[in-house]
Coordinates of C-alpha atoms and ligand atoms in Angstrom, one line a residue:
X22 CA 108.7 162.2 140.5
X23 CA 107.8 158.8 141.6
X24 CA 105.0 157.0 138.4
X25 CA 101.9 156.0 140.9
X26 CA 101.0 152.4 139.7
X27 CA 97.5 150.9 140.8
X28 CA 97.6 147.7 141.5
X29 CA 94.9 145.2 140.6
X30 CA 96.0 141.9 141.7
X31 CA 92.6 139.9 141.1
X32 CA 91.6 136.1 141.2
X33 CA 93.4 133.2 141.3
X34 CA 97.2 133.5 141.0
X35 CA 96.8 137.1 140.0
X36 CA 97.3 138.2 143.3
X37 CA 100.3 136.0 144.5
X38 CA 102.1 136.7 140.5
X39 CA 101.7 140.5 141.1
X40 CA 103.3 140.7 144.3
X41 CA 106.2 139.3 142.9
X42 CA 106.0 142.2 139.9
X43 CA 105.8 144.8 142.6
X44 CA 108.7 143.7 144.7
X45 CA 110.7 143.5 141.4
X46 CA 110.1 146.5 140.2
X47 CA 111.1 148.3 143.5
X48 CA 114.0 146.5 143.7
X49 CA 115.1 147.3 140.4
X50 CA 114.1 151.3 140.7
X51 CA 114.3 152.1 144.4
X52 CA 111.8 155.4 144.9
X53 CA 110.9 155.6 141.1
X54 CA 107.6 153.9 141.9
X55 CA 104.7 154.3 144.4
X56 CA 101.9 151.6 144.5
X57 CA 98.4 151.8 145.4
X58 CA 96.9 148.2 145.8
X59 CA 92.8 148.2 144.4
X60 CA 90.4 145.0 146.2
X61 CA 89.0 144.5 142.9
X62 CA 88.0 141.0 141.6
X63 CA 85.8 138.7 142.2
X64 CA 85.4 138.7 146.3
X65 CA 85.0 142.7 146.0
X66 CA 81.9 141.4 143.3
X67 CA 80.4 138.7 144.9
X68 CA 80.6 140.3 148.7
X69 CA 79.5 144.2 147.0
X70 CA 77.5 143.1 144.3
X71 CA 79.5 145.7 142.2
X72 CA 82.3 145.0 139.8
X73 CA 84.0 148.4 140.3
X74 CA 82.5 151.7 141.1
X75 CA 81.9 153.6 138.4
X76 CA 83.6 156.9 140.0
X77 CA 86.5 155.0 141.1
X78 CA 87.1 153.6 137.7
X79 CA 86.9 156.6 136.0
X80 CA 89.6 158.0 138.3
X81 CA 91.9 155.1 137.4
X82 CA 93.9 157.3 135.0
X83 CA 93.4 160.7 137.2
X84 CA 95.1 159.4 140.1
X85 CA 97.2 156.2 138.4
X86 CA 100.0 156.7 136.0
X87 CA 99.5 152.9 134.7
X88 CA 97.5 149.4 136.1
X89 CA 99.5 146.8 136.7
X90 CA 96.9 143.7 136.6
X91 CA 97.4 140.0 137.4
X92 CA 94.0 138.4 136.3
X93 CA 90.6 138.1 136.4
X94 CA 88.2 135.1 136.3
X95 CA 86.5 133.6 138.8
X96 CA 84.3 130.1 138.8
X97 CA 82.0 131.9 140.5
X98 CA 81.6 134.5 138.4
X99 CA 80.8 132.3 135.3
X100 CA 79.9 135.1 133.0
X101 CA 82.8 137.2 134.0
X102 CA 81.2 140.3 134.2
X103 CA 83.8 141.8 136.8
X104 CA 86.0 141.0 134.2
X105 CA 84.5 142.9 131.3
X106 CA 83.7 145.8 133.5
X107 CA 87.4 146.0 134.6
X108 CA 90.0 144.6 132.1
X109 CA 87.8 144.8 129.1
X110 CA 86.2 147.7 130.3
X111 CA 89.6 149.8 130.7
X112 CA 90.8 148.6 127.6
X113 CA 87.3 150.0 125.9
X114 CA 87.2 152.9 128.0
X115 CA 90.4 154.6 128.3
X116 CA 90.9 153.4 124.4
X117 CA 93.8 151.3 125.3
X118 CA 93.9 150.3 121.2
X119 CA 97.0 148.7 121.1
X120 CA 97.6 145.4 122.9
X121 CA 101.3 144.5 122.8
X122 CA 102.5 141.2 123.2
X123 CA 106.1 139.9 123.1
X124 CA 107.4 136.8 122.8
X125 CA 110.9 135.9 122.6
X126 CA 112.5 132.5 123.1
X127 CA 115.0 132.4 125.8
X128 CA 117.0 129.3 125.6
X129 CA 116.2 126.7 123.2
X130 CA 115.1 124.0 125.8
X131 CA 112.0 126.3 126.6
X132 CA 111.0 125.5 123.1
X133 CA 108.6 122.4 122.3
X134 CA 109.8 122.6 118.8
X135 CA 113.8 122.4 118.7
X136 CA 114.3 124.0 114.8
X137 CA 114.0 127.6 115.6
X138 CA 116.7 128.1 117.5
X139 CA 119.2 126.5 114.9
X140 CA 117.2 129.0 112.0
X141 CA 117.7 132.3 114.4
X142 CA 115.6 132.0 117.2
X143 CA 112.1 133.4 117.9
X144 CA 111.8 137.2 118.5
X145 CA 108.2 138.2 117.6
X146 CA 105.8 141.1 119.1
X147 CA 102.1 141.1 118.3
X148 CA 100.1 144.1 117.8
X149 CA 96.7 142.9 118.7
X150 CA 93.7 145.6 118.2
X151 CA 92.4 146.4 121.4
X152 CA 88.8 148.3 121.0
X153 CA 87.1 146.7 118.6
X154 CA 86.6 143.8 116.1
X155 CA 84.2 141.0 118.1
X156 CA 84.9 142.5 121.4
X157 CA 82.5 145.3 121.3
X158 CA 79.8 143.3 122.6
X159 CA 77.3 144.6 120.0
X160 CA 74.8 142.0 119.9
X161 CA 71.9 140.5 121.7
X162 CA 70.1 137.3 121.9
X163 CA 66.5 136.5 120.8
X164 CA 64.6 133.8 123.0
X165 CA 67.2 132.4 125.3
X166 CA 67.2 129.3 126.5
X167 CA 64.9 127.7 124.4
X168 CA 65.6 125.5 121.1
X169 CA 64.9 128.7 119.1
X170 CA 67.4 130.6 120.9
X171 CA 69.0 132.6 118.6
X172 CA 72.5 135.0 119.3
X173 CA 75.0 137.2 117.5
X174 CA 77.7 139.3 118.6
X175 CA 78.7 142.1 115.8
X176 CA 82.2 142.3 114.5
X177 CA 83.1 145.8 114.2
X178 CA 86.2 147.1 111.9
X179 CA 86.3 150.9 111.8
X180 CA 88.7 152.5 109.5
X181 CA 90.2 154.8 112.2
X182 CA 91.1 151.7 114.6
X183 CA 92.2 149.7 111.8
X184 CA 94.5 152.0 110.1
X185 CA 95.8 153.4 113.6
X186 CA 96.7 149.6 114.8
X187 CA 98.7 149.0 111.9
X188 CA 100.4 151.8 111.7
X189 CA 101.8 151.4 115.2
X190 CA 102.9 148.1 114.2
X191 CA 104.8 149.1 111.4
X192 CA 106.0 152.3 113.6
X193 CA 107.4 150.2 116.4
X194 CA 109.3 148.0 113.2
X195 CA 110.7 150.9 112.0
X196 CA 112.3 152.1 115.6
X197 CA 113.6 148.9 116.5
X198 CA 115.1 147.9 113.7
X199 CA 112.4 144.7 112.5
X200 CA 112.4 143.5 108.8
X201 CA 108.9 142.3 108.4
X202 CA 105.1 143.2 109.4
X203 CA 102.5 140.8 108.9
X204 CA 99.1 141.1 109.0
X205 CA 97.1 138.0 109.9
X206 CA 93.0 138.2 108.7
X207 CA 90.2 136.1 107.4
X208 CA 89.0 138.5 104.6
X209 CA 88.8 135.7 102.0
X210 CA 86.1 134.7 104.3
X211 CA 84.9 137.7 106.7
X212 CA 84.5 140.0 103.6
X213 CA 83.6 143.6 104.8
X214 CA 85.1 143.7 108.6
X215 CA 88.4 142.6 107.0
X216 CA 88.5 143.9 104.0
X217 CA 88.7 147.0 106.0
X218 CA 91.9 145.3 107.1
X219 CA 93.0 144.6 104.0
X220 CA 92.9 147.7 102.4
X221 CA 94.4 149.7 105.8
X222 CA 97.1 147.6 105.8
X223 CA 98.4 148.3 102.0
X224 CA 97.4 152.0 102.2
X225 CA 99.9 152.3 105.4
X226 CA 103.0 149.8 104.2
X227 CA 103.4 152.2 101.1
X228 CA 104.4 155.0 104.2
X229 CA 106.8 152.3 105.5
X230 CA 109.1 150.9 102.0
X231 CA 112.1 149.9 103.9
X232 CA 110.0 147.3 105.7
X233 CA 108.5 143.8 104.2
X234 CA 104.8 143.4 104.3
X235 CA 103.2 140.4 104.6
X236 CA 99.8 139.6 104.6
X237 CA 98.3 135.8 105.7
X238 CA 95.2 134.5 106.5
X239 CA 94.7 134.0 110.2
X240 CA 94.9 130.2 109.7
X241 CA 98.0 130.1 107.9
X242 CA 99.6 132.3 110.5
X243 CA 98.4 129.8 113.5
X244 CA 100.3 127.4 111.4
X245 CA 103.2 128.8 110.6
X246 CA 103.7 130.1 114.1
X247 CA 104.5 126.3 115.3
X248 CA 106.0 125.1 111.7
X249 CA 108.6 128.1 111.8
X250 CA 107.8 130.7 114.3
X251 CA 111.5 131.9 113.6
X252 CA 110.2 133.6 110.0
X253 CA 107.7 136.7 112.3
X254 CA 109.0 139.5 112.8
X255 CA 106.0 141.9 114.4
X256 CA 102.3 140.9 113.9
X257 CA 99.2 143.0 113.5
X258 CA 95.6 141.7 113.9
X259 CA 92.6 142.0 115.1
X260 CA 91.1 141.5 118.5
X261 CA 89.9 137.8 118.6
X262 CA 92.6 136.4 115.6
X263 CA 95.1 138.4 117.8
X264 CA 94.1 137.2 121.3
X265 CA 94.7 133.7 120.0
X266 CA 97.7 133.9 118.0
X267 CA 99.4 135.3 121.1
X268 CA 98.5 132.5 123.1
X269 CA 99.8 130.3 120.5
X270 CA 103.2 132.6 120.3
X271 CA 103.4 132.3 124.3
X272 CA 103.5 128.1 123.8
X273 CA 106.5 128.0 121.1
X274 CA 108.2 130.8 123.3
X275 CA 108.8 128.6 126.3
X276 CA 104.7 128.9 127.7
X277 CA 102.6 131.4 129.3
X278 CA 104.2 131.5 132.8
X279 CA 106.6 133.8 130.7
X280 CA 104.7 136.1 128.4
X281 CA 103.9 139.6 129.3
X282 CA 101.6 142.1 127.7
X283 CA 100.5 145.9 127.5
X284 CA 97.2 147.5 126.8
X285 CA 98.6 151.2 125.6
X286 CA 97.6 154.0 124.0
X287 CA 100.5 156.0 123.6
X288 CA 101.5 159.0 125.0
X289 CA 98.4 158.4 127.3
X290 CA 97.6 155.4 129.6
X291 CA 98.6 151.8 130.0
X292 CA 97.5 148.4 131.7
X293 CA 100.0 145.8 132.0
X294 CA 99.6 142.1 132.6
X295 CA 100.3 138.9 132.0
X296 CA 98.9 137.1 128.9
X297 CA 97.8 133.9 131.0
X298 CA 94.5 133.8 133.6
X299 CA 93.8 133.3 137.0
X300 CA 94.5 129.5 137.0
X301 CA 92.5 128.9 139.5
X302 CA 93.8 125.3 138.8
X303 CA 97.3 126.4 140.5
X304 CA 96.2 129.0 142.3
X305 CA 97.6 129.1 146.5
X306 CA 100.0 126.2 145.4
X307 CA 102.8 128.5 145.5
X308 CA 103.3 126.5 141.5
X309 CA 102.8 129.6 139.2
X310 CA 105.1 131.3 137.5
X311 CA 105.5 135.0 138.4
X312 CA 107.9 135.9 135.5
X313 CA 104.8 136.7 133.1
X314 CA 104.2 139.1 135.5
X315 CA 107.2 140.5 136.3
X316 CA 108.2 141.1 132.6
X317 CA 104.7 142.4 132.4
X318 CA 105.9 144.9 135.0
X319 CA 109.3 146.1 132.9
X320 CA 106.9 146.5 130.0
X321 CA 105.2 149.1 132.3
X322 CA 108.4 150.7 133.2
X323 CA 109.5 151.1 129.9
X324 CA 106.7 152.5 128.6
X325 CA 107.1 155.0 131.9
X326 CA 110.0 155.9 130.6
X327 CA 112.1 154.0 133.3
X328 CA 114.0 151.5 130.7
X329 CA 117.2 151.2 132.6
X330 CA 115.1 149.1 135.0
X331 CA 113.1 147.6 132.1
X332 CA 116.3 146.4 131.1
X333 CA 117.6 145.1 134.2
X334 CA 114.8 143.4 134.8
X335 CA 114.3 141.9 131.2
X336 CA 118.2 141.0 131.8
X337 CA 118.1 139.6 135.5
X338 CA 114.7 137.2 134.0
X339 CA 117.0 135.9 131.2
X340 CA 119.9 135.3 133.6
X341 CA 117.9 133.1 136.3
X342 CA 116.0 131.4 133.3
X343 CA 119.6 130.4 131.6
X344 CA 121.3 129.0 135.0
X345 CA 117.6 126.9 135.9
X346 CA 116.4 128.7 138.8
X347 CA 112.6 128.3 137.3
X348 CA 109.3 127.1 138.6
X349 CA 107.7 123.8 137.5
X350 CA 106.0 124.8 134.7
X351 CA 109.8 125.4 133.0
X352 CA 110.9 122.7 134.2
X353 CA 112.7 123.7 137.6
X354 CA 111.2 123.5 140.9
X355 CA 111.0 126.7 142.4
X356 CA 108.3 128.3 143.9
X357 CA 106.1 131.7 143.2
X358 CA 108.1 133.4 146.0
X359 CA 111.3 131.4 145.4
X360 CA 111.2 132.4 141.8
X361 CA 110.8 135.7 142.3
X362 CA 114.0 136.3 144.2
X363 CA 116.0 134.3 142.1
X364 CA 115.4 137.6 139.3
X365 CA 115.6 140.2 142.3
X366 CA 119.0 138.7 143.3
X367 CA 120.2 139.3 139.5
X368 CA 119.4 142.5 139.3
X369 CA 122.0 144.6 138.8
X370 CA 124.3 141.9 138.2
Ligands
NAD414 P1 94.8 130.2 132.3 O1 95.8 131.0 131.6 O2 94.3 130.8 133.6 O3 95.3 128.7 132.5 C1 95.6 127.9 131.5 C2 96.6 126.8 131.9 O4 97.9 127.4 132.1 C3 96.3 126.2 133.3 O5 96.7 124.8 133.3 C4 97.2 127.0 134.3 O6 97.5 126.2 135.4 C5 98.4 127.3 133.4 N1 99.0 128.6 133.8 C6 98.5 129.8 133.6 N2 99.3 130.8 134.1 C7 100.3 130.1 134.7 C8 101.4 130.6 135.4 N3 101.7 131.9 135.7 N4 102.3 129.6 135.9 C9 102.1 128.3 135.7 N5 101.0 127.8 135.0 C10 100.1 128.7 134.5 O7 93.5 130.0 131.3 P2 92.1 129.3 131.6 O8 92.3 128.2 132.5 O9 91.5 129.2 130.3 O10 91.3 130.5 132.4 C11 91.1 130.6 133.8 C12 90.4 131.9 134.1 O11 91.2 133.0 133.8 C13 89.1 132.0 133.3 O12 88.1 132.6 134.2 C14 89.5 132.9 132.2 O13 88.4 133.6 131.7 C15 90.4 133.9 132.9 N6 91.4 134.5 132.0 C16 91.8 135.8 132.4 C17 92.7 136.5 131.7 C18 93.1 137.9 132.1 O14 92.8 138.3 133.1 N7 93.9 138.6 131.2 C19 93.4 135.8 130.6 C20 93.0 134.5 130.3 C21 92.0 133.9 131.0
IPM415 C1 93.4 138.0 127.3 C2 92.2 137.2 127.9 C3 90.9 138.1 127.8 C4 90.7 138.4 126.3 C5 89.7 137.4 128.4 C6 89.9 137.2 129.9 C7 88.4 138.2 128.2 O1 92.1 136.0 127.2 O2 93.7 139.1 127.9 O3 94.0 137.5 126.4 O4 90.1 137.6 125.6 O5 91.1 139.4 125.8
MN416 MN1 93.7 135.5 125.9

């Protein structure tokens, strides 16, 4: 049984970054995969006038086993609404509640700060809630465009998504063997929507005794993730604290050429991509980095069940990383294409 993959490649380097996933993961598990590439992004948008077809969505996990995505986000397109259709819109829609997102420090000289390495190295995951908190674009805005424009977007905590999030976190410590949860929130400040979080995250660490709990404020965590990113372990939040811690875990962990995600809800459906954008800055330089991408991809196979090639692909990133066949933005001078083979020659090896 081959796991049929749809393929959203998107704008910018999304595209060029995916085709180096796709190439990986086939070499790594001949057969084991079939790929069906999807137009959409912001051409399809601007040249249809539609984001996605609401049928065809829909079908995405009838006829898809998981998305692999590159990115979305367009200049054109300056209120991204192919993007909150698609990306935002799958994760809404298919309840893709848990948004995973590694980040593990290689080699030391990836790392701005050089202490981490000497005090064990950084090896962190963050659990980042997926369906709710500022995201639900609850909300309106009252005369717009004029001084007396006012706007709100509701933040929305329910008990159900909290609890669930958390519990997956400490879940996933227990499995693989991690010390420590921590939950990073603002309920000193945003009293009811995280004192939801709060009180979810005591009532599920007394299920979980063997592992530490700790809980800081979203702040503190930001700051402790460049003074000593070495002390996390697995971190739960929130969508919007979450989305930018990861971003700031992705820097200290060598830089978000090299950090993969997953939206998931387990058991059920997945989308899998890098955490970085389109960089439409880079993009048709040949300069970005597709190993966000490609580690994005072994995410997907593991959660397929396919972790042999999870592994060797995880493995065959780590080797071409360590003897410096890397693109620019690590330091090397590779290209997109370039650095994509270096990992497919090392796989296997
Ligand atoms: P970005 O991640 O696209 O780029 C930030 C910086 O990192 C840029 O200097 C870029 O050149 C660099 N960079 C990013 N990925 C790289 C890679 N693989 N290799 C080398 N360098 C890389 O963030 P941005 O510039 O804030 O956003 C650009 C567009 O992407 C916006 O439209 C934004 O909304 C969208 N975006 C989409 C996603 C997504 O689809 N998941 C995520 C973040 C941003
Ligand atoms: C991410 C991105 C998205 C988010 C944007 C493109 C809406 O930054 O996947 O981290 O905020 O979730
Ligand atoms: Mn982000």
């Amino acid at each position: 049984m081959t796991h049929r993959i749809a393929v959203i490649g998107g704008d910018g380097i999304g595209p060029e970054v995916t085709a180096e996933a796709v190439a990986t993961l086939s070499a790594a598990a001949p057969g084991r995969f079939s790929f069906v590439e999807l137009p959409y992004g912001a051409d399809y948008t601007l040249a249809s006038g539609v984001t996605i077809p609401p049928d065809e969505f829909a079908r995405l996990p009838v006829d898809h086993d998981a998305i692999l995505l590159g990115a979305l986000g367009d200049p054109r397109i300056p209120d991204m609404r192919h993007a909150k259709d698609i990306l935002l819109g799958a994760r809404m829609r298919f309840d893709l509640y848990i948004n995973l997102r590694p980040a593990r420090l290689i080699t030391p000289d990836l790392c701005p700060l050089r202490r981490p390495y000497e005090t064990g190295g950084i090896d962190l995951v963050i659990f980042r809630e997926n369906t709710e908190g500022l995201y639900v674009n609850i909300g309106g805005s009252l005369r717009p465009g004029t001084p007396d424009e006012v706007a709100s977007n509701q933040m929305i905590a329910t008990w159900r998504g909290t609890e669930r999030i958390i519990r997956e976190a400490f879940a996933y410590a227990r499995r693989n063997g991690r010390r420590n949860v921590c939950m990073a929130s603002k309920h000193n400040a945003i009293t009811w929507a995280h004192g939801v979080w709060e009180r979810a995250f005591r009532h599920v660490r007394a299920d979980f005794p063997e592992i530490e709990a700790t809980s800081l404020y979203a702040d503190t965590a930001a700051m402790e993730l460049v003074r000593a990113p070495e002390r996390f372990d697995v971190i739960v939040a929130s969508n919007f604290i979450g989305d930018i811690l990861s971003d700031v875990a992705a820097q200290v962990a060598g830089g978000i050429g090299l950090a993969p995600s997953g939206n998931i809800h387990p058991g059920r459906f997945g989308l899998f991509e890098p955490v970085h954008g389109s960089a439409p800055d880079i993009a048709g330089t040949g300069r970005a980095n597709p190993l966000a991408a490609i580690l994005s991809a072994a995410m997907m196979a593991r959660f397929l069940g396919e972790a042999h090639a999870a592994d060797a692909i995880e493995r065959a990133v780590e080797r071409a990383i360590l003897d410096g066949d890397t693109p620019a933005d690590l330091g090397g001078s590779l290209t997109t294409g370039q650095t994509g083979a270096a990992v497919r020659r090392r796989l296997g090896a």
